[in-house]
mmCIF file of C-alpha atoms in Angstrom:
data_model
loop_
_atom_site.group_PDB
_atom_site.id
_atom_site.type_symbol
_atom_site.label_atom_id
_atom_site.label_comp_id
_atom_site.label_asym_id
_atom_site.label_seq_id
_atom_site.Cartn_x
_atom_site.Cartn_y
_atom_site.Cartn_z
ATOM 1 C CA MET N 5 -17.076 10.133 11.969
ATOM 2 C CA SER N 6 -17.802 10.249 8.249
ATOM 3 C CA ASP N 7 -19.334 7.284 6.432
ATOM 4 C CA GLU N 8 -16.059 6.609 4.608
ATOM 5 C CA SER N 9 -14.029 6.686 7.829
ATOM 6 C CA ALA N 10 -16.581 4.419 9.496
ATOM 7 C CA ARG N 11 -16.319 2.002 6.589
ATOM 8 C CA ILE N 12 -12.538 1.819 6.965
ATOM 9 C CA VAL N 13 -13.056 0.976 10.641
ATOM 10 C CA GLU N 14 -15.415 -1.815 9.566
ATOM 11 C CA LEU N 15 -12.819 -3.102 7.105
ATOM 12 C CA ALA N 16 -10.216 -3.056 9.890
ATOM 13 C CA GLU N 17 -12.518 -5.053 12.144
ATOM 14 C CA ALA N 18 -13.137 -7.542 9.346
ATOM 15 C CA GLY N 19 -9.417 -7.776 8.681
ATOM 16 C CA ALA N 20 -8.723 -8.406 12.347
ATOM 17 C CA LYS N 21 -11.236 -11.273 12.318
ATOM 18 C CA LEU N 22 -9.612 -12.727 9.221
ATOM 19 C CA GLY N 23 -6.416 -12.763 11.241
ATOM 20 C CA GLY N 24 -2.722 -12.720 10.549
ATOM 21 C CA PRO N 25 0.146 -14.903 11.763
ATOM 22 C CA SER N 26 -0.529 -16.110 15.280
ATOM 23 C CA ALA N 27 2.262 -15.951 17.798
ATOM 24 C CA GLY N 28 2.169 -19.707 18.160
ATOM 25 C CA ALA N 29 1.975 -20.594 14.470
ATOM 26 C CA ASP N 30 3.572 -23.921 13.687
ATOM 27 C CA ALA N 31 6.253 -23.214 11.095
ATOM 28 C CA SER N 32 6.324 -26.879 10.167
ATOM 29 C CA LEU N 33 2.983 -26.391 8.418
ATOM 30 C CA ASP N 34 4.888 -24.582 5.694
ATOM 31 C CA PRO N 35 7.487 -26.813 4.019
ATOM 32 C CA THR N 36 9.322 -23.813 2.609
ATOM 33 C CA HIS N 37 9.515 -21.996 5.953
ATOM 34 C CA ARG N 38 12.851 -20.506 6.898
ATOM 35 C CA SER N 39 13.313 -19.676 10.553
ATOM 36 C CA GLY N 40 12.801 -16.002 11.266
ATOM 37 C CA ASP N 41 11.708 -15.304 7.713
ATOM 38 C CA ARG N 42 8.386 -16.842 6.787
ATOM 39 C CA GLU N 43 5.454 -17.947 8.911
ATOM 40 C CA PRO N 44 2.117 -19.487 7.855
ATOM 41 C CA LEU N 45 -0.937 -17.309 8.283
ATOM 42 C CA THR N 46 -3.446 -18.711 10.719
ATOM 43 C CA PRO N 47 -6.917 -17.153 10.319
ATOM 44 C CA SER N 48 -8.507 -16.372 13.680
ATOM 45 C CA GLY N 49 -12.021 -16.116 12.283
ATOM 46 C CA ASP N 50 -14.045 -15.204 9.233
ATOM 47 C CA SER N 51 -15.979 -12.241 7.896
ATOM 48 C CA GLN N 52 -18.329 -11.487 5.079
ATOM 49 C CA VAL N 53 -15.987 -8.713 4.022
ATOM 50 C CA GLY N 54 -13.221 -10.209 1.922
ATOM 51 C CA ALA N 55 -14.424 -13.715 2.612
ATOM 52 C CA GLY N 56 -14.824 -16.317 -0.084
ATOM 53 C CA ARG N 57 -12.883 -19.339 -1.162
ATOM 54 C CA ALA N 58 -9.767 -20.154 0.800
ATOM 55 C CA VAL N 59 -6.737 -18.075 -0.154
ATOM 56 C CA PRO N 60 -3.262 -19.478 0.603
ATOM 57 C CA ALA N 61 -1.207 -17.065 2.670
ATOM 58 C CA PHE N 62 2.022 -16.718 4.615
ATOM 59 C CA ARG N 63 4.045 -14.030 6.333
ATOM 60 C CA HIS N 64 7.446 -12.845 5.128
ATOM 61 C CA VAL N 65 9.721 -10.901 7.460
ATOM 62 C CA TYR N 66 11.916 -8.260 5.821
ATOM 63 C CA GLY N 67 13.531 -6.614 8.859
ATOM 64 C CA PRO N 68 14.238 -7.019 12.581
ATOM 65 C CA ALA N 69 11.452 -4.760 13.895
ATOM 66 C CA LYS N 70 8.146 -6.425 14.737
ATOM 67 C CA GLU N 71 6.305 -4.259 12.186
ATOM 68 C CA GLN N 72 8.667 -5.138 9.329
ATOM 69 C CA PHE N 73 6.729 -7.921 7.682
ATOM 70 C CA VAL N 74 4.643 -8.647 4.608
ATOM 71 C CA GLU N 75 1.507 -10.777 4.427
ATOM 72 C CA VAL N 76 1.504 -12.669 1.149
ATOM 73 C CA TYR N 77 -1.823 -13.855 -0.276
ATOM 74 C CA GLY N 78 -2.359 -16.197 -3.199
ATOM 75 C CA ASP N 79 -0.721 -19.247 -4.742
ATOM 76 C CA PRO N 80 2.824 -18.312 -5.838
ATOM 77 C CA ALA N 81 3.007 -21.181 -8.328
ATOM 78 C CA ALA N 82 -0.246 -20.260 -10.075
ATOM 79 C CA ALA N 83 -0.104 -16.460 -9.875
ATOM 80 C CA SER N 84 -0.509 -14.516 -13.104
ATOM 81 C CA ALA N 85 0.940 -11.302 -11.663
ATOM 82 C CA THR N 86 2.489 -9.843 -8.525
ATOM 83 C CA VAL N 87 0.921 -6.960 -6.613
ATOM 84 C CA VAL N 88 2.732 -5.167 -3.798
ATOM 85 C CA PHE N 89 0.232 -3.159 -1.748
ATOM 86 C CA VAL N 90 1.032 -0.532 0.888
ATOM 87 C CA HIS N 91 -1.799 0.336 3.262
ATOM 88 C CA GLY N 92 -2.709 3.853 4.313
ATOM 89 C CA GLY N 93 -3.797 5.512 7.536
ATOM 90 C CA TYR N 94 -2.626 9.113 7.062
ATOM 91 C CA PHE N 95 0.747 8.220 8.598
ATOM 92 C CA ARG N 96 -0.948 7.679 11.981
ATOM 93 C CA PRO N 97 0.548 4.930 14.190
ATOM 94 C CA ARG N 98 -2.877 3.587 15.151
ATOM 95 C CA THR N 99 -3.718 2.279 11.664
ATOM 96 C CA ASP N 100 -2.130 -1.036 10.715
ATOM 97 C CA LEU N 101 -2.639 -3.256 7.675
ATOM 98 C CA ALA N 102 -5.774 -5.014 8.975
ATOM 99 C CA HIS N 103 -8.166 -2.800 7.010
ATOM 100 C CA ALA N 104 -6.420 -3.785 3.746
ATOM 101 C CA ARG N 105 -6.635 -7.549 4.309
ATOM 102 C CA PRO N 106 -10.079 -7.899 2.691
ATOM 103 C CA LEU N 107 -8.728 -6.156 -0.436
ATOM 104 C CA ALA N 108 -5.610 -8.331 -0.492
ATOM 105 C CA ARG N 109 -7.667 -11.526 -0.198
ATOM 106 C CA ALA N 110 -10.113 -10.419 -2.877
ATOM 107 C CA LEU N 111 -7.345 -9.572 -5.331
ATOM 108 C CA ALA N 112 -5.539 -12.843 -4.588
ATOM 109 C CA ALA N 113 -8.750 -14.779 -5.223
ATOM 110 C CA SER N 114 -8.657 -13.428 -8.787
ATOM 111 C CA GLY N 115 -5.382 -15.263 -9.400
ATOM 112 C CA VAL N 116 -2.585 -12.836 -8.514
ATOM 113 C CA LEU N 117 -0.041 -12.885 -5.702
ATOM 114 C CA VAL N 118 -0.539 -9.987 -3.283
ATOM 115 C CA ALA N 119 2.173 -8.818 -0.899
ATOM 116 C CA LEU N 120 0.548 -6.614 1.744
ATOM 117 C CA VAL N 121 3.224 -4.487 3.398
ATOM 118 C CA GLU N 122 3.347 -3.523 7.053
ATOM 119 C CA TYR N 123 5.859 -0.920 8.212
ATOM 120 C CA ARG N 124 7.025 0.886 11.331
ATOM 121 C CA ARG N 125 4.349 3.483 12.015
ATOM 122 C CA VAL N 126 5.980 5.025 15.085
ATOM 123 C CA GLY N 127 8.947 7.355 14.777
ATOM 124 C CA GLY N 128 7.962 9.406 11.747
ATOM 125 C CA GLN N 129 10.093 9.941 8.692
ATOM 126 C CA PRO N 130 12.248 8.497 7.268
ATOM 127 C CA ARG N 131 11.172 5.149 8.700
ATOM 128 C CA LEU N 132 8.051 4.630 6.614
ATOM 129 C CA LEU N 133 9.678 5.273 3.234
ATOM 130 C CA ASP N 134 12.757 3.295 4.246
ATOM 131 C CA ASP N 135 10.588 0.349 5.270
ATOM 132 C CA VAL N 136 8.467 0.417 2.124
ATOM 133 C CA THR N 137 11.635 0.466 0.031
ATOM 134 C CA ALA N 138 13.121 -2.443 1.985
ATOM 135 C CA ALA N 139 9.873 -4.422 1.794
ATOM 136 C CA ILE N 140 9.496 -4.067 -1.979
ATOM 137 C CA ASP N 141 13.151 -4.963 -2.539
ATOM 138 C CA SER N 142 12.800 -8.008 -0.293
ATOM 139 C CA VAL N 143 9.599 -9.240 -1.932
ATOM 140 C CA CYS N 144 11.062 -8.938 -5.423
ATOM 141 C CA ALA N 145 14.205 -10.787 -4.346
ATOM 142 C CA GLU N 146 12.176 -13.620 -2.774
ATOM 143 C CA LEU N 147 9.721 -14.218 -5.630
ATOM 144 C CA PRO N 148 11.828 -16.884 -7.392
ATOM 145 C CA GLY N 149 12.309 -18.765 -4.115
ATOM 146 C CA TRP N 150 8.572 -18.688 -3.495
ATOM 147 C CA GLY N 151 8.043 -20.410 -6.845
ATOM 148 C CA VAL N 152 6.580 -17.433 -8.692
ATOM 149 C CA ASN N 153 6.994 -17.933 -12.439
ATOM 150 C CA GLY N 154 8.918 -15.508 -14.604
ATOM 151 C CA ALA N 155 5.864 -14.014 -16.271
ATOM 152 C CA ALA N 156 4.238 -13.208 -12.928
ATOM 153 C CA ARG N 157 7.479 -11.705 -11.635
ATOM 154 C CA GLU N 158 7.712 -9.459 -14.672
ATOM 155 C CA ASN N 159 4.024 -8.520 -14.426
ATOM 156 C CA LEU N 160 4.645 -6.378 -11.327
ATOM 157 C CA MET N 161 2.190 -3.854 -9.957
ATOM 158 C CA VAL N 162 2.844 -1.629 -6.960
ATOM 159 C CA SER N 163 -0.083 0.106 -5.316
ATOM 160 C CA GLY N 164 -0.915 1.942 -2.127
ATOM 161 C CA HIS N 165 -3.899 3.680 -0.612
ATOM 162 C CA SER N 166 -3.927 7.221 0.784
ATOM 163 C CA ALA N 167 -0.643 7.628 2.713
ATOM 164 C CA GLY N 168 0.395 4.317 1.155
ATOM 165 C CA GLY N 169 -0.134 5.908 -2.253
ATOM 166 C CA CYS N 170 2.169 8.715 -1.186
ATOM 167 C CA LEU N 171 4.807 6.222 -0.076
ATOM 168 C CA VAL N 172 4.795 4.211 -3.315
ATOM 169 C CA LEU N 173 4.982 7.396 -5.410
ATOM 170 C CA ALA N 174 7.934 8.576 -3.344
ATOM 171 C CA TRP N 175 9.515 5.114 -3.630
ATOM 172 C CA ALA N 176 9.198 5.195 -7.418
ATOM 173 C CA SER N 177 10.877 8.605 -7.588
ATOM 174 C CA HIS N 178 14.059 7.110 -6.122
ATOM 175 C CA LEU N 179 14.305 4.260 -8.651
ATOM 176 C CA PRO N 180 17.110 4.227 -11.222
ATOM 177 C CA ALA N 181 16.298 4.939 -14.841
ATOM 178 C CA GLU N 182 17.201 1.424 -15.964
ATOM 179 C CA GLY N 183 15.280 -1.635 -14.855
ATOM 180 C CA PRO N 184 12.117 -3.647 -15.439
ATOM 181 C CA ARG N 185 8.818 -2.002 -16.236
ATOM 182 C CA ILE N 186 6.512 -1.444 -13.275
ATOM 183 C CA ARG N 187 2.870 -0.481 -13.148
ATOM 184 C CA LEU N 188 2.265 1.951 -10.305
ATOM 185 C CA ARG N 189 -1.373 2.278 -9.261
ATOM 186 C CA PRO N 190 -1.884 4.671 -6.323
ATOM 187 C CA LEU N 191 -5.403 4.710 -4.845
ATOM 188 C CA ALA N 192 -6.604 8.090 -3.521
ATOM 189 C CA PRO N 193 -2.994 9.092 -2.855
ATOM 190 C CA VAL N 194 -1.652 11.915 -0.737
ATOM 191 C CA THR N 195 0.509 13.643 -3.354
ATOM 192 C CA ASP N 196 1.540 17.037 -1.940
ATOM 193 C CA LEU N 197 3.033 17.049 1.542
ATOM 194 C CA LEU N 198 3.842 20.755 1.461
ATOM 195 C CA ARG N 199 0.248 21.670 0.708
ATOM 196 C CA GLU N 200 -1.002 19.250 3.340
ATOM 197 C CA VAL N 201 1.078 21.047 5.963
ATOM 198 C CA ALA N 202 0.278 24.547 4.718
ATOM 199 C CA ASP N 203 -3.467 23.874 4.813
ATOM 200 C CA GLY N 204 -3.408 21.833 8.033
ATOM 201 C CA LEU N 205 -5.142 18.898 6.355
ATOM 202 C CA GLY N 206 -5.798 15.579 8.045
ATOM 203 C CA ASP N 207 -5.715 17.199 11.490
ATOM 204 C CA GLY N 208 -2.018 17.900 10.996
ATOM 205 C CA ALA N 209 -1.145 14.275 10.199
ATOM 206 C CA VAL N 210 1.609 15.098 7.711
ATOM 207 C CA LEU N 211 3.277 17.608 10.018
ATOM 208 C CA ASP N 212 3.192 15.060 12.825
ATOM 209 C CA TYR N 213 4.766 12.503 10.495
ATOM 210 C CA MET N 214 7.451 14.802 9.096
ATOM 211 C CA GLY N 215 8.291 16.298 12.492
ATOM 212 C CA LEU N 216 9.132 19.760 11.204
ATOM 213 C CA ARG N 217 7.604 22.246 8.800
ATOM 214 C CA PRO N 218 9.050 22.532 5.262
ATOM 215 C CA GLU N 219 10.850 25.783 6.074
ATOM 216 C CA GLU N 220 12.569 23.993 8.966
ATOM 217 C CA ASP N 221 13.659 20.854 7.092
ATOM 218 C CA LEU N 222 13.085 21.246 3.360
ATOM 219 C CA ALA N 223 15.480 18.404 2.509
ATOM 220 C CA ALA N 224 13.242 15.868 4.263
ATOM 221 C CA TYR N 225 10.201 17.045 2.299
ATOM 222 C CA LEU N 226 12.126 16.939 -0.966
ATOM 223 C CA ARG N 227 12.979 13.294 -0.258
ATOM 224 C CA HIS N 228 9.393 12.271 0.496
ATOM 225 C CA ASP N 229 7.041 14.592 -1.391
ATOM 226 C CA PRO N 230 5.578 13.022 -4.561
ATOM 227 C CA ARG N 231 4.629 16.367 -6.126
ATOM 228 C CA SER N 232 8.163 17.738 -5.766
ATOM 229 C CA ARG N 233 9.699 14.516 -7.099
ATOM 230 C CA ALA N 234 7.232 13.635 -9.870
ATOM 231 C CA ALA N 235 9.716 14.404 -12.660
ATOM 232 C CA LEU N 236 12.188 11.946 -11.112
ATOM 233 C CA ILE N 237 9.928 8.918 -11.569
ATOM 234 C CA PRO N 238 11.609 6.974 -14.404
ATOM 235 C CA GLU N 239 9.799 6.396 -17.682
ATOM 236 C CA ARG N 240 9.757 2.643 -17.077
ATOM 237 C CA VAL N 241 7.220 3.238 -14.295
ATOM 238 C CA ASP N 242 3.685 3.565 -15.641
ATOM 239 C CA VAL N 243 1.822 5.750 -13.126
ATOM 240 C CA HIS N 244 -1.976 5.683 -13.133
ATOM 241 C CA SER N 245 -3.861 7.000 -10.104
ATOM 242 C CA ILE N 246 -7.395 5.956 -9.151
ATOM 243 C CA HIS N 247 -9.410 8.406 -7.067
ATOM 244 C CA GLY N 248 -13.060 8.876 -6.155
ATOM 245 C CA ASP N 249 -14.483 12.316 -6.825
ATOM 246 C CA ALA N 250 -16.504 12.136 -3.579
ATOM 247 C CA ASP N 251 -13.427 11.504 -1.425
ATOM 248 C CA GLY N 252 -13.826 13.462 1.784
ATOM 249 C CA VAL N 253 -10.442 12.482 3.256
ATOM 250 C CA VAL N 254 -7.981 13.143 0.416
ATOM 251 C CA ASN N 255 -9.500 15.545 -2.092
ATOM 252 C CA VAL N 256 -9.464 14.293 -5.679
ATOM 253 C CA GLU N 257 -7.912 17.625 -6.681
ATOM 254 C CA PHE N 258 -4.569 16.291 -5.448
ATOM 255 C CA SER N 259 -4.666 13.591 -8.136
ATOM 256 C CA ARG N 260 -6.063 15.945 -10.746
ATOM 257 C CA VAL N 261 -3.035 18.245 -10.550
ATOM 258 C CA PHE N 262 -0.451 15.484 -10.160
ATOM 259 C CA PRO N 263 1.357 14.954 -13.494
ATOM 260 C CA ALA N 264 0.141 11.428 -14.216
ATOM 261 C CA VAL N 265 -2.887 9.682 -15.652
ATOM 262 C CA CYS N 266 -5.808 9.612 -13.226
ATOM 263 C CA THR N 267 -9.096 7.761 -13.452
ATOM 264 C CA GLU N 268 -11.820 9.419 -11.400
ATOM 265 C CA LEU N 269 -14.593 7.246 -10.041
ATOM 266 C CA ALA N 270 -17.829 9.218 -10.001
ATOM 267 C CA GLY N 271 -19.414 9.125 -6.558
ATOM 268 C CA ALA N 272 -16.669 7.037 -4.935
ATOM 269 C CA ASN N 273 -15.323 8.007 -1.522
ATOM 270 C CA HIS N 274 -12.043 7.267 0.254
ATOM 271 C CA ALA N 275 -13.073 3.804 1.414
ATOM 272 C CA ASP N 276 -14.710 2.701 -1.837
ATOM 273 C CA VAL N 277 -11.407 2.240 -3.657
ATOM 274 C CA ILE N 278 -10.235 -0.466 -1.204
ATOM 275 C CA ASP N 279 -13.553 -2.076 -0.299
ATOM 276 C CA PRO N 280 -14.256 -5.434 -1.995
ATOM 277 C CA GLU N 281 -17.974 -4.942 -1.278
ATOM 278 C CA SER N 282 -18.066 -1.530 -2.922
ATOM 279 C CA ARG N 283 -19.866 -1.202 -6.244
ATOM 280 C CA TYR N 284 -16.610 0.245 -7.550
ATOM 281 C CA PHE N 285 -14.475 -2.784 -6.739
ATOM 282 C CA ALA N 286 -14.760 -4.440 -10.152
ATOM 283 C CA GLN N 287 -13.552 -1.245 -11.821
ATOM 284 C CA VAL N 288 -10.751 -0.720 -9.303
ATOM 285 C CA SER N 289 -9.637 -4.333 -9.727
ATOM 286 C CA LYS N 290 -9.622 -4.006 -13.505
ATOM 287 C CA LEU N 291 -7.582 -0.798 -13.341
ATOM 288 C CA LEU N 292 -5.142 -2.406 -10.938
ATOM 289 C CA LEU N 293 -4.710 -5.698 -12.745
ATOM 290 C CA GLY N 294 -5.768 -5.045 -16.328
#
C-alpha cells in the first residue's frame, strides 16, 4: 500500500473514532429535529486528526436508503459560507465518508457550514450521481430552515475529492444556465472516465462502477464523464481544481488537460489535499474558501 493510500486509511480510522449519528441518538437533544430527517451527531471518541474545539454537528437525511444522508458540521447561524463536500473512494463500495470527517470538522472550525455527503455506493451508476444531485438539492433547500443567513447561502462552494470530484463536475454539467453563482472546487478529481477504462486505471474501478465499456453503453458515459461534458458546465459555475503533482492515485495530468483553472500543489499526493494535518492544508483551505 502506498503512503498516500495508507494515510487515507488512517484518516478513515480517525473519522470512525470521531463518530457519526449513533443508532440510539436522542432526537430530543436537537430542538429543530424533524422525525426521519435530522439526527444529532454523537461522537463515539476523539482523535488527533481533525480534533480541536467542539464543532456542532447533525445528520440530515435526504432519501429513504440508509446511505442517503448528509453530516452537517458547523454553526448554521454563524456560518460565513456553505460548503457541500462529496467524498471519494474510486467508486468502490468499501469507502464511506469517514475518511473525510477530519476535513469537514477542520473546515467547519474555520467558521463555515460543511455538508458532508454520503451516497449509495453499491449498485453502480446512475445511483451515485443521482444521490449527489439529490443531496445537494436537499441541502440547499434546507439551509433557510437550519437558520443559515442569506450571505452564507449565497456563498456556496461545492467540492469533492477523487471520485467525489468527478461526481461534482458531472453534477455541475447538468445544471441550467440560469441560477446563482457557485464555486466548484474539485480536489484531485477523476475527470476522464473513458480514459480510465481504456487504460485500466484504478484496478478497473471505473469499469466496475459503470458496468459496461463505453462502446457498450456510450450514453451512460456521456451522462457521467466530466471531460465529455465540460462545455456544458454553465458560466455561473466557477471551476477551479486543486491537485498535487505527486499524486500516485489520480495523475495530475487529468486536471492539467481538463478545461478549467487548476492549482498544482508541488509535492502533494492524493491524501494531502484532504488531510488537515498535511502541510498543504492551509493552502487547500484558502483555495476552497477564499
